[in-house]
XYZ file of C-alpha atoms in Angstrom:
653
model
C 59.976 15.789 -8.547
C 60.178 13.819 -11.787
C 63.538 14.564 -13.386
C 64.170 11.486 -15.537
C 61.179 10.225 -17.558
C 61.162 6.974 -19.521
C 58.570 6.810 -22.305
C 57.457 3.199 -22.815
C 56.109 3.770 -26.308
C 57.044 4.784 -29.840
C 56.032 6.971 -32.749
C 53.765 9.986 -32.569
C 52.784 9.704 -28.915
C 56.386 9.260 -27.769
C 57.323 12.432 -29.664
C 54.322 14.245 -28.172
C 55.260 13.323 -24.598
C 58.899 14.256 -25.234
C 57.838 17.738 -26.308
C 56.127 18.498 -22.991
C 58.652 16.677 -20.800
C 61.480 18.695 -22.363
C 59.587 21.943 -21.759
C 59.212 20.916 -18.105
C 62.969 20.359 -17.827
C 62.904 16.560 -17.687
C 65.566 14.208 -19.047
C 63.812 11.996 -21.624
C 64.673 8.311 -21.995
C 63.381 6.493 -25.074
C 63.127 2.779 -25.796
C 63.038 1.259 -29.257
C 62.816 -1.992 -31.172
C 65.219 -3.050 -33.906
C 62.713 -1.741 -36.468
C 62.786 1.725 -34.846
C 66.536 2.239 -34.487
C 66.429 5.423 -36.592
C 62.934 6.536 -35.562
C 62.114 10.140 -34.777
C 61.232 9.436 -31.140
C 64.692 7.930 -30.708
C 66.416 10.939 -32.270
C 64.507 13.452 -30.147
C 65.160 11.803 -26.774
C 68.134 12.581 -24.514
C 69.051 8.908 -24.566
C 67.568 5.787 -26.165
C 67.877 2.063 -25.486
C 67.205 -1.032 -27.584
C 64.662 -3.362 -25.972
C 64.213 -6.125 -28.546
C 63.233 -7.235 -32.057
C 60.551 -5.612 -34.192
C 57.742 -7.813 -32.861
C 55.865 -5.865 -30.189
C 55.605 -8.885 -27.906
C 59.408 -8.987 -27.737
C 59.972 -5.238 -27.384
C 57.280 -2.660 -26.573
C 55.263 -5.280 -24.657
C 58.314 -6.707 -22.880
C 57.737 -5.553 -19.291
C 60.909 -7.099 -17.929
C 63.170 -5.448 -20.483
C 61.536 -2.013 -20.131
C 61.956 -2.139 -16.351
C 65.590 -3.180 -16.728
C 66.209 -0.077 -18.828
C 64.269 2.120 -16.388
C 66.358 0.924 -13.454
C 69.654 1.097 -15.333
C 68.945 4.700 -16.389
C 67.600 5.697 -12.951
C 64.227 6.771 -14.325
C 61.956 8.498 -11.794
C 58.787 7.771 -13.775
C 57.443 5.859 -16.764
C 54.861 7.287 -19.144
C 53.102 4.504 -21.100
C 51.490 6.702 -23.805
C 48.536 4.929 -25.369
C 48.284 1.389 -26.738
C 50.899 -1.249 -25.887
C 51.185 -1.396 -22.050
C 49.221 1.763 -21.230
C 46.232 -0.123 -19.812
C 48.061 -3.175 -18.518
C 47.609 -3.396 -14.724
C 50.482 -5.886 -14.401
C 52.831 -3.347 -15.964
C 51.612 -0.542 -13.710
C 52.056 -2.802 -10.672
C 55.547 -3.851 -11.772
C 56.535 -0.194 -12.219
C 55.273 0.666 -8.744
C 56.979 -2.392 -7.231
C 60.256 -1.214 -8.754
C 59.932 2.080 -6.878
C 59.201 4.047 -10.056
C 56.192 6.316 -10.610
C 53.649 5.143 -13.189
C 52.086 8.048 -15.086
C 48.505 6.900 -14.820
C 45.967 5.524 -12.330
C 46.697 2.800 -9.795
C 46.746 -0.823 -11.064
C 43.446 -1.859 -9.462
C 41.609 0.917 -11.301
C 43.223 -0.010 -14.622
C 42.231 -3.634 -14.069
C 38.645 -2.803 -13.116
C 38.074 -0.457 -16.054
C 39.940 -2.700 -18.493
C 37.278 -5.355 -18.149
C 34.154 -3.948 -19.748
C 31.873 -6.200 -17.720
C 33.392 -5.224 -14.369
C 33.589 -1.548 -15.386
C 29.873 -1.413 -16.102
C 29.008 -2.962 -12.769
C 31.123 -0.377 -10.928
C 29.904 2.592 -12.952
C 26.262 1.549 -12.596
C 26.770 1.762 -8.816
C 27.550 5.471 -9.269
C 24.135 5.959 -10.877
C 25.482 6.261 -14.404
C 23.209 4.659 -17.063
C 24.704 1.674 -18.938
C 23.756 -0.007 -22.217
C 21.430 -3.027 -21.763
C 23.231 -6.310 -22.407
C 24.953 -9.426 -21.067
C 28.070 -9.176 -18.876
C 28.110 -12.710 -17.494
C 31.005 -15.141 -16.994
C 29.272 -18.066 -18.722
C 30.867 -17.975 -22.176
C 29.340 -21.100 -23.596
C 27.966 -20.772 -27.104
C 24.544 -21.860 -25.861
C 24.390 -19.129 -23.211
C 25.683 -16.389 -25.498
C 23.104 -17.264 -28.159
C 20.382 -17.339 -25.532
C 21.374 -13.877 -24.268
C 21.471 -12.486 -27.799
C 17.924 -13.728 -28.330
C 16.841 -12.206 -25.002
C 18.400 -8.791 -25.785
C 17.075 -8.834 -29.340
C 18.862 -8.064 -32.601
C 20.748 -5.996 -33.543
C 23.497 -6.508 -30.957
C 27.205 -5.777 -30.626
C 29.538 -8.571 -29.565
C 32.556 -6.975 -27.856
C 35.768 -8.215 -26.272
C 35.639 -7.391 -22.572
C 39.329 -6.438 -22.673
C 40.995 -3.808 -24.831
C 39.417 -1.486 -27.372
C 40.044 0.110 -30.754
C 37.340 -1.980 -32.399
C 39.268 -5.230 -31.907
C 37.101 -8.243 -31.101
C 33.917 -6.371 -32.011
C 31.180 -7.584 -34.349
C 27.743 -6.233 -35.241
C 25.022 -8.880 -35.616
C 21.848 -7.856 -37.431
C 20.536 -11.226 -38.692
C 20.177 -14.611 -36.937
C 22.338 -16.359 -39.553
C 25.260 -14.041 -38.683
C 25.483 -15.060 -35.023
C 27.746 -18.130 -35.274
C 30.392 -16.514 -37.477
C 30.340 -13.255 -35.512
C 30.802 -15.000 -32.147
C 33.686 -17.082 -33.471
C 35.419 -14.113 -35.117
C 35.003 -11.813 -32.102
C 36.419 -14.416 -29.725
C 39.292 -15.264 -32.063
C 40.262 -11.617 -32.573
C 39.892 -10.823 -28.862
C 42.214 -13.668 -27.950
C 44.793 -12.590 -30.537
C 44.660 -8.911 -29.510
C 44.278 -9.110 -25.732
C 44.973 -12.715 -24.701
C 41.359 -12.987 -23.475
C 38.483 -14.353 -25.586
C 35.760 -13.372 -23.097
C 33.038 -11.282 -24.774
C 30.088 -9.216 -23.649
C 26.851 -8.535 -25.547
C 25.298 -5.090 -25.904
C 22.088 -3.843 -27.448
C 23.018 -1.994 -30.627
C 21.745 1.565 -30.836
C 20.691 2.026 -34.480
C 21.535 5.724 -34.849
C 24.418 6.072 -32.398
C 26.794 8.913 -31.719
C 29.994 8.227 -29.833
C 30.609 11.045 -27.355
C 33.280 10.882 -24.680
C 34.245 13.086 -21.740
C 37.825 13.903 -20.762
C 38.325 13.665 -16.997
C 41.274 14.266 -14.687
C 41.684 13.229 -11.079
C 44.492 13.686 -8.547
C 45.663 11.913 -5.419
C 43.910 14.501 -3.234
C 40.354 13.492 -4.161
C 39.757 16.152 -6.811
C 38.123 15.352 -10.168
C 37.346 17.707 -13.055
C 36.192 17.308 -16.641
C 37.447 19.055 -19.784
C 34.161 18.783 -21.654
C 33.327 16.327 -24.401
C 34.595 15.088 -27.763
C 32.494 13.651 -30.578
C 34.125 10.558 -32.086
C 31.235 9.361 -34.252
C 33.187 9.334 -37.521
C 34.344 5.703 -37.462
C 35.027 2.808 -39.778
C 35.492 -0.717 -38.469
C 34.707 0.774 -35.038
C 37.925 2.786 -35.208
C 37.870 6.564 -34.972
C 38.818 8.542 -38.088
C 37.809 12.111 -37.192
C 37.222 13.543 -33.726
C 36.060 16.970 -32.681
C 35.438 19.060 -29.598
C 33.027 20.159 -28.402
C 30.328 17.811 -29.727
C 28.301 19.645 -32.396
C 24.736 20.646 -31.479
C 24.879 19.185 -27.974
C 22.250 20.840 -25.722
C 23.555 22.410 -22.507
C 21.357 20.092 -20.441
C 22.873 17.025 -22.064
C 26.435 18.338 -21.692
C 25.815 18.991 -18.007
C 24.287 15.536 -17.459
C 27.033 13.743 -19.363
C 29.983 15.576 -17.807
C 28.486 15.154 -14.324
C 28.053 11.419 -14.991
C 31.690 11.175 -16.108
C 32.922 12.973 -12.989
C 30.714 10.738 -10.797
C 32.176 7.649 -12.475
C 35.746 8.864 -11.865
C 34.946 9.705 -8.235
C 33.344 6.290 -7.714
C 36.664 4.556 -8.453
C 38.973 7.151 -6.870
C 40.488 8.046 -10.227
C 43.851 9.756 -10.586
C 45.392 10.950 -13.860
C 43.940 11.370 -17.341
C 40.933 9.263 -18.270
C 38.118 9.208 -20.771
C 34.558 8.135 -20.028
C 32.917 6.990 -23.263
C 29.181 7.113 -23.913
C 26.924 5.812 -26.662
C 24.204 8.292 -27.552
C 20.867 7.687 -29.302
C 20.748 10.392 -31.981
C 17.659 9.108 -33.798
C 15.516 12.006 -32.551
C 18.208 14.556 -31.748
C 20.371 14.750 -28.641
C 18.657 14.587 -25.252
C 19.861 14.423 -21.659
C 18.235 11.014 -21.071
C 19.553 9.322 -24.225
C 23.140 8.406 -23.355
C 24.670 5.301 -21.789
C 28.115 4.411 -20.426
C 30.204 2.177 -22.713
C 33.687 2.065 -21.199
C 36.448 4.035 -19.551
C 39.931 4.389 -21.011
C 42.497 4.794 -18.250
C 45.085 6.640 -20.320
C 45.682 9.552 -22.639
C 43.580 9.290 -25.799
C 44.803 9.552 -29.381
C 42.355 12.429 -29.839
C 43.514 14.458 -26.829
C 44.773 17.367 -29.048
C 41.228 18.593 -29.775
C 40.641 18.979 -26.047
C 43.954 20.808 -25.725
C 42.907 23.116 -28.559
C 39.563 24.151 -27.037
C 40.831 24.504 -23.459
C 44.338 25.857 -24.082
C 45.719 23.229 -21.687
C 48.561 20.722 -22.068
C 47.127 17.345 -21.056
C 50.526 15.658 -20.890
C 51.717 18.343 -18.479
C 48.676 17.665 -16.308
C 49.500 13.950 -16.340
C 53.076 14.561 -15.249
C 52.113 17.014 -12.519
C 49.546 14.607 -11.095
C 52.067 11.741 -11.218
C 54.380 14.057 -9.296
C 51.808 14.202 -6.475
C 50.579 17.733 -7.226
C 46.908 18.700 -7.003
C 44.965 19.485 -10.195
C 46.318 22.704 -11.726
C 42.835 24.256 -12.150
C 39.393 24.096 -10.571
C 36.382 23.183 -12.700
C 35.117 26.772 -12.955
C 38.444 27.847 -14.493
C 38.212 25.405 -17.421
C 36.385 26.894 -20.400
C 35.582 26.021 -24.024
C 37.391 28.277 -26.492
C 36.245 27.700 -30.057
C 36.076 24.403 -31.922
C 38.685 21.812 -32.937
C 38.665 18.881 -35.365
C 41.285 16.148 -35.768
C 41.764 13.850 -38.757
C 43.804 10.668 -38.455
C 46.037 10.035 -41.444
C 46.675 6.314 -41.899
C 48.857 4.248 -44.180
C 46.063 2.186 -45.657
C 44.229 1.525 -48.911
C 40.581 2.643 -48.672
C 39.904 1.117 -52.099
C 40.892 -2.297 -50.708
C 38.680 -2.218 -47.626
C 41.065 0.062 -45.701
C 43.742 -2.597 -45.766
C 46.744 -1.352 -43.753
C 49.772 -0.402 -45.844
C 53.466 -0.181 -45.111
C 56.608 1.013 -46.841
C 59.136 3.820 -47.111
C 57.933 7.421 -47.104
C 59.585 9.200 -50.024
C 57.987 12.573 -49.285
C 56.174 14.020 -46.276
C 54.754 17.537 -46.336
C 52.009 18.964 -44.114
C 49.782 22.018 -44.379
C 49.223 24.897 -41.963
C 47.659 23.212 -38.932
C 48.911 21.403 -35.856
C 50.379 18.046 -36.864
C 51.346 15.292 -34.412
C 53.528 12.673 -36.089
C 56.410 10.366 -35.337
C 57.648 10.169 -38.924
C 59.941 12.158 -41.195
C 61.061 11.862 -44.817
C 62.678 8.503 -45.633
C 61.151 6.820 -42.566
C 59.351 3.508 -43.030
C 55.809 2.687 -41.958
C 56.379 -0.716 -40.396
C 53.966 -3.612 -40.780
C 54.609 -4.476 -37.125
C 52.738 -1.533 -35.605
C 49.636 0.626 -35.951
C 49.653 2.279 -39.403
C 48.777 5.804 -38.262
C 51.108 8.321 -39.921
C 49.907 11.554 -38.342
C 47.087 13.526 -36.781
C 46.094 16.823 -38.395
C 44.380 19.141 -35.898
C 42.561 22.335 -36.886
C 41.152 24.957 -34.506
C 38.829 27.901 -35.133
C 36.422 30.184 -33.350
C 33.537 28.207 -34.873
C 33.074 24.716 -36.281
C 32.875 26.189 -39.782
C 36.235 27.912 -39.327
C 37.849 24.750 -37.953
C 36.462 22.749 -40.887
C 37.778 25.253 -43.410
C 41.208 25.139 -41.784
C 41.191 21.331 -41.806
C 40.172 21.172 -45.474
C 43.061 23.464 -46.393
C 45.552 21.558 -44.244
C 44.596 18.223 -45.829
C 44.766 19.772 -49.311
C 48.348 20.867 -48.628
C 49.416 17.524 -47.141
C 51.418 15.240 -49.423
C 52.569 11.760 -48.447
C 54.339 9.780 -51.118
C 55.200 6.128 -50.551
C 52.628 3.808 -48.968
C 48.974 4.303 -49.841
C 47.124 6.605 -47.443
C 43.585 7.664 -46.587
C 44.208 11.339 -47.421
C 41.803 11.433 -50.372
C 39.188 9.658 -48.263
C 39.598 12.239 -45.488
C 39.321 15.151 -47.933
C 36.049 13.741 -49.256
C 34.766 13.044 -45.746
C 35.306 16.561 -44.381
C 33.503 18.030 -47.421
C 30.604 15.546 -47.256
C 27.376 17.588 -46.848
C 26.188 15.487 -43.895
C 29.474 16.028 -42.076
C 29.536 19.730 -42.913
C 26.021 20.029 -41.456
C 26.979 17.953 -38.366
C 24.430 15.235 -39.139
C 26.645 12.694 -37.410
C 26.344 9.085 -36.321
C 28.695 6.118 -36.370
C 27.084 4.688 -39.514
C 27.615 7.779 -41.682
C 30.867 6.589 -43.258
C 29.396 3.209 -44.208
C 26.321 4.830 -45.763
C 28.425 7.285 -47.760
C 31.181 4.828 -48.676
C 30.484 4.828 -52.418
C 30.833 8.607 -52.506
C 33.878 8.614 -50.238
C 35.670 5.994 -52.352
C 34.687 7.349 -55.748
C 37.671 7.431 -58.094
C 37.651 10.429 -60.409
C 39.545 10.419 -63.684
C 42.119 13.209 -64.026
C 40.641 16.216 -65.817
C 42.514 18.440 -68.230
C 43.677 20.719 -65.426
C 45.233 17.744 -63.659
C 47.005 16.515 -66.791
C 48.294 20.044 -67.491
C 49.729 20.454 -64.007
C 51.318 17.005 -64.191
C 53.041 18.068 -67.422
C 54.374 21.287 -65.856
C 55.606 19.374 -62.804
C 57.351 16.726 -64.915
C 59.040 19.378 -67.035
C 60.135 21.248 -63.917
C 61.785 24.683 -63.829
C 64.857 23.398 -65.644
C 62.813 22.437 -68.728
C 60.473 25.421 -68.913
C 63.041 27.851 -70.270
C 63.345 29.069 -73.864
C 66.397 26.923 -74.553
C 64.596 23.711 -73.601
C 61.630 24.557 -75.842
C 63.786 25.553 -78.786
C 62.998 28.328 -81.239
C 59.832 28.680 -83.314
C 59.697 30.911 -86.423
C 55.921 31.069 -86.360
C 53.762 30.986 -83.196
C 54.776 29.671 -79.785
C 57.479 27.074 -79.162
C 56.079 23.819 -77.821
C 56.924 20.453 -76.323
C 54.629 17.421 -76.200
C 54.461 14.784 -73.443
C 52.656 11.441 -73.376
C 51.574 10.836 -69.773
C 49.889 7.948 -68.013
C 48.281 7.037 -64.708
C 47.322 3.405 -64.196
C 45.908 2.382 -67.613
C 44.961 5.919 -68.692
C 47.097 7.708 -71.279
C 46.952 11.372 -72.252
C 48.996 13.526 -74.627
C 49.670 17.085 -73.447
C 51.269 19.868 -75.502
C 52.838 22.755 -73.607
C 53.265 25.974 -75.587
C 55.598 28.632 -74.232
C 54.491 32.246 -74.592
C 57.074 33.853 -72.263
C 59.115 33.050 -69.154
C 56.072 32.612 -66.876
C 53.175 32.081 -69.269
C 52.262 28.827 -71.014
C 49.337 27.178 -72.741
C 48.493 23.522 -72.112
C 46.719 22.007 -75.125
C 44.796 18.776 -74.557
C 42.567 17.612 -77.372
C 40.739 20.734 -78.440
C 41.021 22.582 -75.116
C 43.578 25.225 -74.157
C 44.343 26.044 -70.541
C 46.262 29.205 -69.703
C 49.003 28.728 -67.103
C 50.567 31.888 -65.684
C 52.778 33.118 -62.813
C 54.429 29.698 -62.537
C 56.758 29.474 -59.556
C 58.415 26.458 -57.985
C 58.840 27.035 -54.245
C 60.636 24.094 -52.589
C 58.053 21.273 -52.777
C 55.127 23.486 -53.829
C 54.092 24.617 -57.301
C 52.329 27.983 -57.391
C 50.510 29.103 -60.537
C 47.318 30.486 -62.013
C 45.322 28.092 -64.168
C 42.718 29.922 -66.256
C 42.786 32.669 -63.640
C 42.477 30.419 -60.559
C 45.379 30.613 -58.091
C 46.679 27.187 -57.023
C 49.262 25.977 -54.524
C 50.123 22.348 -55.259
C 52.386 20.204 -53.037
C 54.426 17.749 -55.116
C 57.296 15.281 -55.130
C 59.288 14.329 -58.231
C 61.152 11.038 -58.410
C 62.699 9.334 -61.417
C 60.334 10.123 -64.295
C 57.181 10.444 -62.195
C 55.536 13.097 -60.067
C 53.212 12.758 -57.091
C 51.000 15.693 -56.166
C 47.712 16.643 -54.520
C 45.059 18.679 -56.258
C 41.479 19.380 -55.124
C 41.677 16.792 -52.382
C 43.061 14.025 -54.621
C 46.438 12.321 -54.747
C 47.900 11.702 -58.203
C 51.006 9.783 -59.232
C 51.607 10.436 -62.930
C 54.559 9.578 -65.119
C 55.594 9.014 -68.703
C 53.722 6.261 -70.502
C 56.762 4.031 -71.054
C 57.629 3.551 -67.387
C 54.084 3.066 -66.182
C 53.397 0.467 -68.884
C 56.402 -1.537 -67.722
C 55.217 -1.452 -64.119
C 51.692 -2.533 -64.981
C 52.953 -5.892 -66.204
C 53.574 -7.125 -62.662
C 50.032 -8.175 -61.691
C 49.405 -11.682 -60.411
C 46.624 -13.772 -61.899
C 43.275 -14.440 -60.230
C 44.201 -18.111 -59.687
C 46.214 -17.321 -56.562
C 45.394 -16.030 -53.093
C 48.353 -13.928 -51.942
C 49.127 -12.234 -48.638
C 48.134 -8.567 -49.024
C 50.685 -7.616 -46.361
C 52.997 -9.129 -43.761
C 51.062 -10.964 -41.054
C 50.079 -14.289 -39.493
C 47.638 -16.877 -40.845
C 44.995 -17.511 -38.178
C 42.458 -19.684 -40.002
C 42.099 -21.853 -43.121
C 38.487 -22.601 -44.023
C 39.065 -25.192 -46.756
C 41.256 -28.109 -47.791
C 42.849 -29.088 -51.101
C 40.146 -30.306 -53.464
C 37.350 -28.207 -51.947
C 35.097 -26.291 -54.300
C 34.672 -22.601 -53.434
C 32.298 -19.943 -54.738
C 33.078 -16.350 -55.663
C 33.392 -14.284 -52.493
C 34.063 -17.243 -50.158
C 36.447 -16.557 -47.274
C 39.191 -19.140 -47.768
C 41.645 -17.864 -45.157
C 41.925 -15.341 -42.342
C 45.095 -13.525 -41.383
C 46.032 -11.071 -38.644
C 48.139 -8.041 -39.559
C 48.756 -4.690 -37.887
C 46.244 -5.519 -35.119
C 43.483 -6.285 -37.645
C 41.820 -9.466 -38.845
C 41.693 -9.701 -42.654
C 39.376 -12.019 -44.592
C 40.957 -13.387 -47.791
C 38.303 -14.154 -50.418
C 38.095 -15.750 -53.851
C 37.185 -13.637 -56.875
C 35.394 -16.435 -58.706
C 34.262 -20.066 -58.445
C 37.223 -22.450 -58.278
C 38.681 -25.614 -56.790
C 41.539 -25.361 -54.311
C 44.549 -27.028 -55.917
C 47.269 -26.243 -53.367
C 47.685 -24.717 -49.883
C 51.155 -23.479 -48.974
C 50.571 -22.285 -45.394
C 49.127 -23.414 -42.088
C 47.469 -21.599 -39.146
C 49.974 -19.758 -36.976
C 52.458 -19.303 -39.802
C 53.935 -15.849 -40.403
C 54.003 -14.722 -44.029
C 55.399 -11.720 -45.871
C 53.522 -9.470 -48.291
C 53.046 -11.080 -51.713
C 53.466 -14.675 -50.504
C 51.310 -17.114 -52.478
C 49.098 -18.763 -49.862
C 46.598 -20.783 -51.905
C 46.419 -21.829 -55.563
C 43.121 -22.292 -57.396
C 41.831 -24.083 -60.459
C 39.384 -21.581 -61.920
C 35.993 -22.965 -62.846
C 35.548 -21.802 -66.456
C 32.063 -23.194 -66.654
């Protein structure tokens, strides 16, 4: 029986595993890097051990050090979570060789499924349909181009190892082939240590639907139905839901049976996910899905499956690792309602979803399940994946789950690094998403709408004024005494370059008028409740999460995040911008490629450098025509956010 469990991971998933392990009476052992010394997963464990510096290669990917801790603490088992070493067969083998149980399938299965080419060959033998493409070992540029021509554009170039959209490029035009091949191979090598790629025919209206499977060491395999993960950007999932909307029973049966057959073919044990690409161009049909890959671990999106089945997937993992048979037979696993999960990331959607980092000054979530590894005053590190939390909503119907998710996102406030919260709020209210007209290209097609920046309206300015005044400044004494009419105070507020004057007139202890230009808004029943402002604005009841700091206030209203302060302070801060004659590092990372030399002429939009940060490859471009006057970095060099990389002489002609 597992009594002492070491979790070889960090953040949200480490906290999630701890929760179940504790409930099962296990002693939880955490590991952490120097960057995570005060992290939540460290605080929640029974004991925690330092395994190295912040860099993942020297800590969370350090097999030797993790095993040393496991042996020193007499761990019975190691749970790898997801990411890091979770699909590393060498790690699984090393754990087994040390006489410790690995919570997952046997190493040979991890290795076989980890290589997309080998996985497809094995799965095809089970009679499961696979996407047409090239899986060969000849990786010469000539052969790859020849195979692309044979398959026919559009195609996807994909790293055979790993996942998460890394080392993946879509090619739609012949002139894109060279750059896409080079970038896919470069990113694959950086992410997985393997630049081998495969080529797949690109399905033009694809849905990404996956099936959760579980196997045990006694030959039993079951499925827990499907999840739809079609809402993606940069081939990374943003929103997942279960079950898949509008899926016909015949297709569900065919897909789940194919997933079970695939798991049986390889003698699978533990939690796994069989992922399919689906042609949704003419609706869903039982003969329009193809195997893509199998993930031999717990998925980020596992909570939606837990929500619709009422099962604890981590508990199942631990019981199977303990040698027990599957807890339930297939006919005892049922779908109960609908669940949707939104991934909240530290990133800037307005800057191409560039990952962000920094200290979290405020963290408040709404009324839904939230899986997170962060608390107030924690820091989102540039060394790891920038996911802050997962917000999971469940209802009897998809409409109910959507309504719950909308409300939960509306009541979520994260102040500090930029996040994708506004983007998510727009996405879940997008008509196509509401109507379940899903495919993996929906986000790209609707990007202008999803990234639209709305100017604050008078309601927003009024609420900002009330929040900045706060309860201490809304009393009669603060407003003074007026012989005629209502007492008032006037504030000059600003957000970015926008300035607005707001007059607040006090009628009584809980009733005010906000006067902006020629409009009056009536504010009543004002109540400050911890980090939430409750009031009626022109008769509409509002609950507004907020965070005040210095002379500014951050709050969320109608699915938008605002950070508004007094004009003086914001004007001072806006003087910090760098000129357009410099290319600076947008975040901490490593330079992987320089495309030009000093003296080269570049055009507006040219990619002058490429850097890798937070597991992503970022293209650094020029804003206008210029000549490169200086280069301060070289490939392989690590740089911090804000470092000047390249200087330009702007072409004024």
